[in-house]
Structures are given as C-alpha cells and as structure tokens.
C-alpha cells in the first residue's frame, strides 16, 4: 500500500507504529487531539503567575532555567524575564561535550541581556562520550514511546539534565525548574514534582542507563539518593514549560533573537542550533528504528498550528549534515555507517 | 475490572506504541517492560485523572499503584468508590 500522510500533521504510515485512518485521513494522535484553547492557555499562565508571586523572593534563586543556548531556550529566557522581571533566575547550561562555541557565547550573552546568573554544568568528557556511545549502540534502553520523542542519545542527555537540575533545585530549595519545551515536546505545562515521582523517575533512569551498560554508582548522572532523602515534602520543586503556552513562530523567534544580538550558529542542522552531536544522534536513531526522532515533535507543532504542514515536512526531510556526523562519530569512537 | 483494563490497554496501545502482539501480564511492570517511562507516566496519570475525574494524592503515586495494569485498575477502583 502506498504511503499515507496524515492530513493534519506530518506523520505517515511508513513510520512504524503510526496508523492513518483511511476514512478521516488522520493519524491516531490527530484523531484524539484536543488542543489547549486560548482560555486554557491563559488559565495556565495565570496559575504560573500566581505560583511565581507566592513562591519567589524567598531563597537564593526563584528558578533554575535550562539554557542550551539554542533558539528556543534563549528566546524563552528572554520572554520569561520580560513577562516576570522580578524573577531571580539561575540559568544552567549543560556542557555535554558537544555544545558549540556559539551556543556558549549565546547563552552567556542572553544572561547578560536579561540580567541573570549563568552556570555551566560540566562533566568528564570521556565519561559522557562513553555513555552516549553506549546509548547509540543500544536498541532497548528506552521505552517505545521515548523512541518517538527523541533519539536514544538525546533521551540520555536530557535525562541527565533533568536529574541534575532537580538535584540542584532540591539542594538550593529553588521553587521552580523551567524548560523551554515546545508544545510538541511537552504537553504538560506544569508538573508538580512530588517526592515519590522524583524517586521513581530517578530509578527509571538508573534502569535505563543499566540497560545499555552504564552503572552510575557514584551518581554523576542520577540525582544522589542522599539528596532525595533530604527533600522537604513541603518545598519540592515545580517544573514549568511556559514556551508551550506562548505563541510559537520559529521565524519570529529567530528575528527577535537576532535583534538582541544572538548569533545564528553556523552549524547546518535543521533541528538543533546548539548541539554538535544532534545530526549523528538523528542518523543513528533513524538507522536503528526507522523513526526520525524529531517527527513527533514537529508533528506536535504542526498539529497545534505553530508550524505549517509544509514547513514541518521540509524540516523533517532536510538532509542531515554529514560533516557534523563525521566529527561526532570520530569523537564517540564509532563508525559512521 | 474488565472495563478499566480495556481502557488502559487501549490507551497504552494508542499512546505508548505498545504493539497489539505485546504479551503483557496484569502484574508486569510497565516501566521495566519499556512500555512507559517517566514522561509517559505523567501523561498516563493525567489521562487517568481526567478520564475518571479523580485526584491522585501524592502518597499514592507509587510503582505499586501505577506500574502495572493490576495496580492501576485497583487504584482507580479505590479512588472512584
């Protein structure tokens, strides 16, 4: 049977696990999709504002912000401080050993512009490379659902970031952790991180690392158990994804950032403006599972009306950068097949 | 029991890409079998809260209650009584 493309998003019947209803012409996700209405978005933003008012100004920082230096997080930091100038933010940039120099410069510049502290979270390069290589070589590390959300390498990287930011928030009693996930990446704008969930998600990630042969005995990647034991149940952090509530238009975001002095990176990766590993991670994932790790994310943006179907399909089918893949493969000590 | 189980199985097949051929026993761990992860768990809990109009108290958010079909069915029955 010839390939069917969902009428509403960009998912198609050649992607394993995607079914297109021949009658409606929609994939199973678009069939059951209920978008957040503008009233619901307003309601969530109202809740976030109330939370900020209630919890800010009590500790060293009000929020820890995950800043990659890429376009989405740079814009979200700018918009966040514009909307809520009273927030005292610590922006944390994770140096995953593949972050571009431009991304580091952009992150520092954005922090200067908005007036917040910057911290670069670093880890031993060899250990990171070994871990990413093992993730790339694995085929059973993450759940099936996770394969649609991101590549095995990206899932590993983002899990490390989440674990360590939650850890920092607990240590410093920071009430909020903020990520710049789009509506395609994070359907839940507010996640109250309760103690049992923190413990459980830590154990799930520990098991995922073990699935591909990484024993994180000294808890470099995982939230330290000692820290979890010290959690005060009344001050667990709340994770926020405000970008999925704001209007999202890639061209407008890039224009706003360019006006601020954010430098467009010279890396030719249509899906990342900060990470030099991303093209390799996508290539590796497509080869293993025949699933483009950005398909679901882009489909979410198209489904919610933040991107046209044409733009989404163009982004999805843009060729991955061979020079970037070659550099990353060499650093990971892997063959580029 | 049967109806809730059917709803949960349909949810897992549609939303977590569980193959219809996947052999899943009622006590199998959803996380250990790679069917859901921590993000999937948040979505599953949202789905359950909305579908059954229940609020899930923090102390009940445990693997015993949400990491297997049996646990989920039992907790939904308990909270909807």
PDB file of C-alpha atoms in Angstrom, chain A residues 17-151:
ATOM      1  CA  UNK A  17       3.540   2.402  14.926  1.00  0.00           C
ATOM      2  CA  UNK A  18       1.720   5.173  13.046  1.00  0.00           C
ATOM      3  CA  UNK A  19      -1.697   4.352  11.661  1.00  0.00           C
ATOM      4  CA  UNK A  20      -3.534   6.643   9.290  1.00  0.00           C
ATOM      5  CA  UNK A  21      -7.291   6.224   9.340  1.00  0.00           C
ATOM      6  CA  UNK A  22      -8.216   5.939   5.676  1.00  0.00           C
ATOM      7  CA  UNK A  23     -11.636   7.475   6.243  1.00  0.00           C
ATOM      8  CA  UNK A  24     -10.592  10.532   8.247  1.00  0.00           C
ATOM      9  CA  UNK A  25      -7.097  10.783   6.772  1.00  0.00           C
ATOM     10  CA  UNK A  26      -5.747  11.421  10.282  1.00  0.00           C
ATOM     11  CA  UNK A  27      -3.087   9.657  12.350  1.00  0.00           C
ATOM     12  CA  UNK A  28      -4.108   8.200  15.720  1.00  0.00           C
ATOM     13  CA  UNK A  29      -2.662  11.237  17.532  1.00  0.00           C
ATOM     14  CA  UNK A  30      -4.512  13.828  15.480  1.00  0.00           C
ATOM     15  CA  UNK A  31      -7.726  11.794  15.817  1.00  0.00           C
ATOM     16  CA  UNK A  32      -7.708  12.131  19.581  1.00  0.00           C
ATOM     17  CA  UNK A  33      -6.003  15.545  19.745  1.00  0.00           C
ATOM     18  CA  UNK A  34      -7.663  18.192  21.832  1.00  0.00           C
ATOM     19  CA  UNK A  35      -5.644  21.415  21.664  1.00  0.00           C
ATOM     20  CA  UNK A  36      -5.314  23.728  24.592  1.00  0.00           C
ATOM     21  CA  UNK A  37      -7.744  26.552  23.927  1.00  0.00           C
ATOM     22  CA  UNK A  38      -6.584  30.149  24.316  1.00  0.00           C
ATOM     23  CA  UNK A  39      -8.692  30.287  27.530  1.00  0.00           C
ATOM     24  CA  UNK A  40      -6.911  27.205  28.879  1.00  0.00           C
ATOM     25  CA  UNK A  41      -3.525  28.675  27.984  1.00  0.00           C
ATOM     26  CA  UNK A  42      -4.500  31.890  29.768  1.00  0.00           C
ATOM     27  CA  UNK A  43      -5.632  29.876  32.766  1.00  0.00           C
ATOM     28  CA  UNK A  44      -2.314  28.022  32.946  1.00  0.00           C
ATOM     29  CA  UNK A  45      -0.374  31.281  32.581  1.00  0.00           C
ATOM     30  CA  UNK A  46      -2.483  32.711  35.403  1.00  0.00           C
ATOM     31  CA  UNK A  47      -1.616  29.722  37.595  1.00  0.00           C
ATOM     32  CA  UNK A  48       2.076  30.150  36.766  1.00  0.00           C
ATOM     33  CA  UNK A  49       1.923  33.856  37.634  1.00  0.00           C
ATOM     34  CA  UNK A  50       0.226  33.060  40.956  1.00  0.00           C
ATOM     35  CA  UNK A  51       2.869  30.431  41.704  1.00  0.00           C
ATOM     36  CA  UNK A  52       5.661  32.914  40.939  1.00  0.00           C
ATOM     37  CA  UNK A  53       4.054  35.530  43.181  1.00  0.00           C
ATOM     38  CA  UNK A  54       3.586  33.058  46.013  1.00  0.00           C
ATOM     39  CA  UNK A  55       6.990  31.368  45.949  1.00  0.00           C
ATOM     40  CA  UNK A  56       9.503  33.893  44.629  1.00  0.00           C
ATOM     41  CA  UNK A  57      11.824  36.063  46.664  1.00  0.00           C
ATOM     42  CA  UNK A  58      12.314  33.521  49.427  1.00  0.00           C
ATOM     43  CA  UNK A  59      15.602  31.842  48.543  1.00  0.00           C
ATOM     44  CA  UNK A  60      18.844  32.343  46.698  1.00  0.00           C
ATOM     45  CA  UNK A  61      17.096  31.822  43.337  1.00  0.00           C
ATOM     46  CA  UNK A  62      13.455  31.682  42.290  1.00  0.00           C
ATOM     47  CA  UNK A  63      14.058  29.467  39.309  1.00  0.00           C
ATOM     48  CA  UNK A  64      16.645  27.270  37.668  1.00  0.00           C
ATOM     49  CA  UNK A  65      16.403  27.663  33.903  1.00  0.00           C
ATOM     50  CA  UNK A  66      17.706  25.024  31.486  1.00  0.00           C
ATOM     51  CA  UNK A  67      19.542  27.114  28.900  1.00  0.00           C
ATOM     52  CA  UNK A  68      21.102  25.301  25.961  1.00  0.00           C
ATOM     53  CA  UNK A  69      21.985  28.480  24.097  1.00  0.00           C
ATOM     54  CA  UNK A  70      19.810  27.317  21.208  1.00  0.00           C
ATOM     55  CA  UNK A  71      16.984  29.401  19.819  1.00  0.00           C
ATOM     56  CA  UNK A  72      14.093  28.048  21.911  1.00  0.00           C
ATOM     57  CA  UNK A  73      15.708  28.298  25.323  1.00  0.00           C
ATOM     58  CA  UNK A  74      17.374  31.645  24.525  1.00  0.00           C
ATOM     59  CA  UNK A  75      14.026  33.085  23.470  1.00  0.00           C
ATOM     60  CA  UNK A  76      12.151  31.539  26.404  1.00  0.00           C
ATOM     61  CA  UNK A  77      14.626  33.045  28.885  1.00  0.00           C
ATOM     62  CA  UNK A  78      14.224  36.463  27.287  1.00  0.00           C
ATOM     63  CA  UNK A  79      10.433  36.241  27.244  1.00  0.00           C
ATOM     64  CA  UNK A  80      10.280  34.884  30.781  1.00  0.00           C
ATOM     65  CA  UNK A  81      12.265  37.809  32.195  1.00  0.00           C
ATOM     66  CA  UNK A  82      10.239  40.232  30.097  1.00  0.00           C
ATOM     67  CA  UNK A  83       6.970  38.851  31.457  1.00  0.00           C
ATOM     68  CA  UNK A  84       8.185  38.304  35.032  1.00  0.00           C
ATOM     69  CA  UNK A  85      11.080  40.747  35.617  1.00  0.00           C
ATOM     70  CA  UNK A  86      11.019  40.112  39.381  1.00  0.00           C
ATOM     71  CA  UNK A  87      12.238  36.507  38.966  1.00  0.00           C
ATOM     72  CA  UNK A  88      15.748  35.802  40.179  1.00  0.00           C
ATOM     73  CA  UNK A  89      16.968  33.146  37.764  1.00  0.00           C
ATOM     74  CA  UNK A  90      19.993  30.884  37.612  1.00  0.00           C
ATOM     75  CA  UNK A  91      20.464  29.760  34.008  1.00  0.00           C
ATOM     76  CA  UNK A  92      22.265  26.437  33.757  1.00  0.00           C
ATOM     77  CA  UNK A  93      23.896  25.352  30.535  1.00  0.00           C
ATOM     78  CA  UNK A  94      24.848  21.687  30.336  1.00  0.00           C
ATOM     79  CA  UNK A  95      28.144  21.146  28.566  1.00  0.00           C
ATOM     80  CA  UNK A  96      27.563  17.701  27.082  1.00  0.00           C
ATOM     81  CA  UNK A  97      30.985  17.770  25.381  1.00  0.00           C
ATOM     82  CA  UNK A  98      29.310  18.556  22.041  1.00  0.00           C
ATOM     83  CA  UNK A  99      27.973  22.015  22.683  1.00  0.00           C
ATOM     84  CA  UNK A 100      29.024  24.577  20.095  1.00  0.00           C
ATOM     85  CA  UNK A 101      31.146  27.617  20.996  1.00  0.00           C
ATOM     86  CA  UNK A 102      28.424  29.807  19.524  1.00  0.00           C
ATOM     87  CA  UNK A 103      25.857  28.246  21.864  1.00  0.00           C
ATOM     88  CA  UNK A 104      28.076  29.022  24.859  1.00  0.00           C
ATOM     89  CA  UNK A 105      28.567  32.615  23.685  1.00  0.00           C
ATOM     90  CA  UNK A 106      24.828  32.977  23.022  1.00  0.00           C
ATOM     91  CA  UNK A 107      23.882  31.601  26.435  1.00  0.00           C
ATOM     92  CA  UNK A 108      26.242  33.987  28.217  1.00  0.00           C
ATOM     93  CA  UNK A 109      25.014  36.905  26.121  1.00  0.00           C
ATOM     94  CA  UNK A 110      21.344  36.128  26.858  1.00  0.00           C
ATOM     95  CA  UNK A 111      22.105  36.001  30.585  1.00  0.00           C
ATOM     96  CA  UNK A 112      23.791  39.416  30.374  1.00  0.00           C
ATOM     97  CA  UNK A 113      20.864  40.870  28.416  1.00  0.00           C
ATOM     98  CA  UNK A 114      18.169  39.641  30.803  1.00  0.00           C
ATOM     99  CA  UNK A 115      20.259  40.056  33.949  1.00  0.00           C
ATOM    100  CA  UNK A 116      20.501  36.577  35.385  1.00  0.00           C
ATOM    101  CA  UNK A 117      23.302  34.382  36.685  1.00  0.00           C
ATOM    102  CA  UNK A 118      24.944  31.834  34.385  1.00  0.00           C
ATOM    103  CA  UNK A 119      26.346  28.464  35.378  1.00  0.00           C
ATOM    104  CA  UNK A 120      27.964  25.898  33.098  1.00  0.00           C
ATOM    105  CA  UNK A 121      27.378  22.346  34.278  1.00  0.00           C
ATOM    106  CA  UNK A 122      30.313  20.228  33.188  1.00  0.00           C
ATOM    107  CA  UNK A 123      31.157  16.550  33.453  1.00  0.00           C
ATOM    108  CA  UNK A 124      34.125  14.420  32.468  1.00  0.00           C
ATOM    109  CA  UNK A 125      34.205  14.327  28.643  1.00  0.00           C
ATOM    110  CA  UNK A 126      35.301  10.709  28.360  1.00  0.00           C
ATOM    111  CA  UNK A 127      32.521   9.536  30.585  1.00  0.00           C
ATOM    112  CA  UNK A 128      29.935  11.488  28.615  1.00  0.00           C
ATOM    113  CA  UNK A 129      31.268  10.157  25.297  1.00  0.00           C
ATOM    114  CA  UNK A 130      31.295   6.564  26.604  1.00  0.00           C
ATOM    115  CA  UNK A 131      27.710   6.972  27.768  1.00  0.00           C
ATOM    116  CA  UNK A 132      26.481   8.500  24.510  1.00  0.00           C
ATOM    117  CA  UNK A 133      28.289   5.783  22.536  1.00  0.00           C
ATOM    118  CA  UNK A 134      26.600   3.069  24.584  1.00  0.00           C
ATOM    119  CA  UNK A 135      23.239   4.773  24.108  1.00  0.00           C
ATOM    120  CA  UNK A 136      23.878   4.882  20.355  1.00  0.00           C
ATOM    121  CA  UNK A 137      24.791   1.195  20.312  1.00  0.00           C
ATOM    122  CA  UNK A 138      21.728   0.168  22.305  1.00  0.00           C
ATOM    123  CA  UNK A 139      18.344  -0.788  20.939  1.00  0.00           C
ATOM    124  CA  UNK A 140      16.476  -1.459  24.163  1.00  0.00           C
ATOM    125  CA  UNK A 141      17.403   1.353  26.529  1.00  0.00           C
ATOM    126  CA  UNK A 142      14.210   3.370  26.437  1.00  0.00           C
ATOM    127  CA  UNK A 143      10.504   2.755  26.116  1.00  0.00           C
ATOM    128  CA  UNK A 144       8.953   2.567  22.671  1.00  0.00           C
ATOM    129  CA  UNK A 145       7.229   5.870  23.305  1.00  0.00           C
ATOM    130  CA  UNK A 146      10.570   7.510  24.094  1.00  0.00           C
ATOM    131  CA  UNK A 147      11.879   6.471  20.659  1.00  0.00           C
ATOM    132  CA  UNK A 148       9.300   8.760  19.092  1.00  0.00           C
ATOM    133  CA  UNK A 149      10.073  11.648  21.398  1.00  0.00           C
ATOM    134  CA  UNK A 150      13.835  11.836  20.885  1.00  0.00           C
ATOM    135  CA  UNK A 151      16.880   9.834  19.860  1.00  0.00           C
TER     136      UNK A 151
END
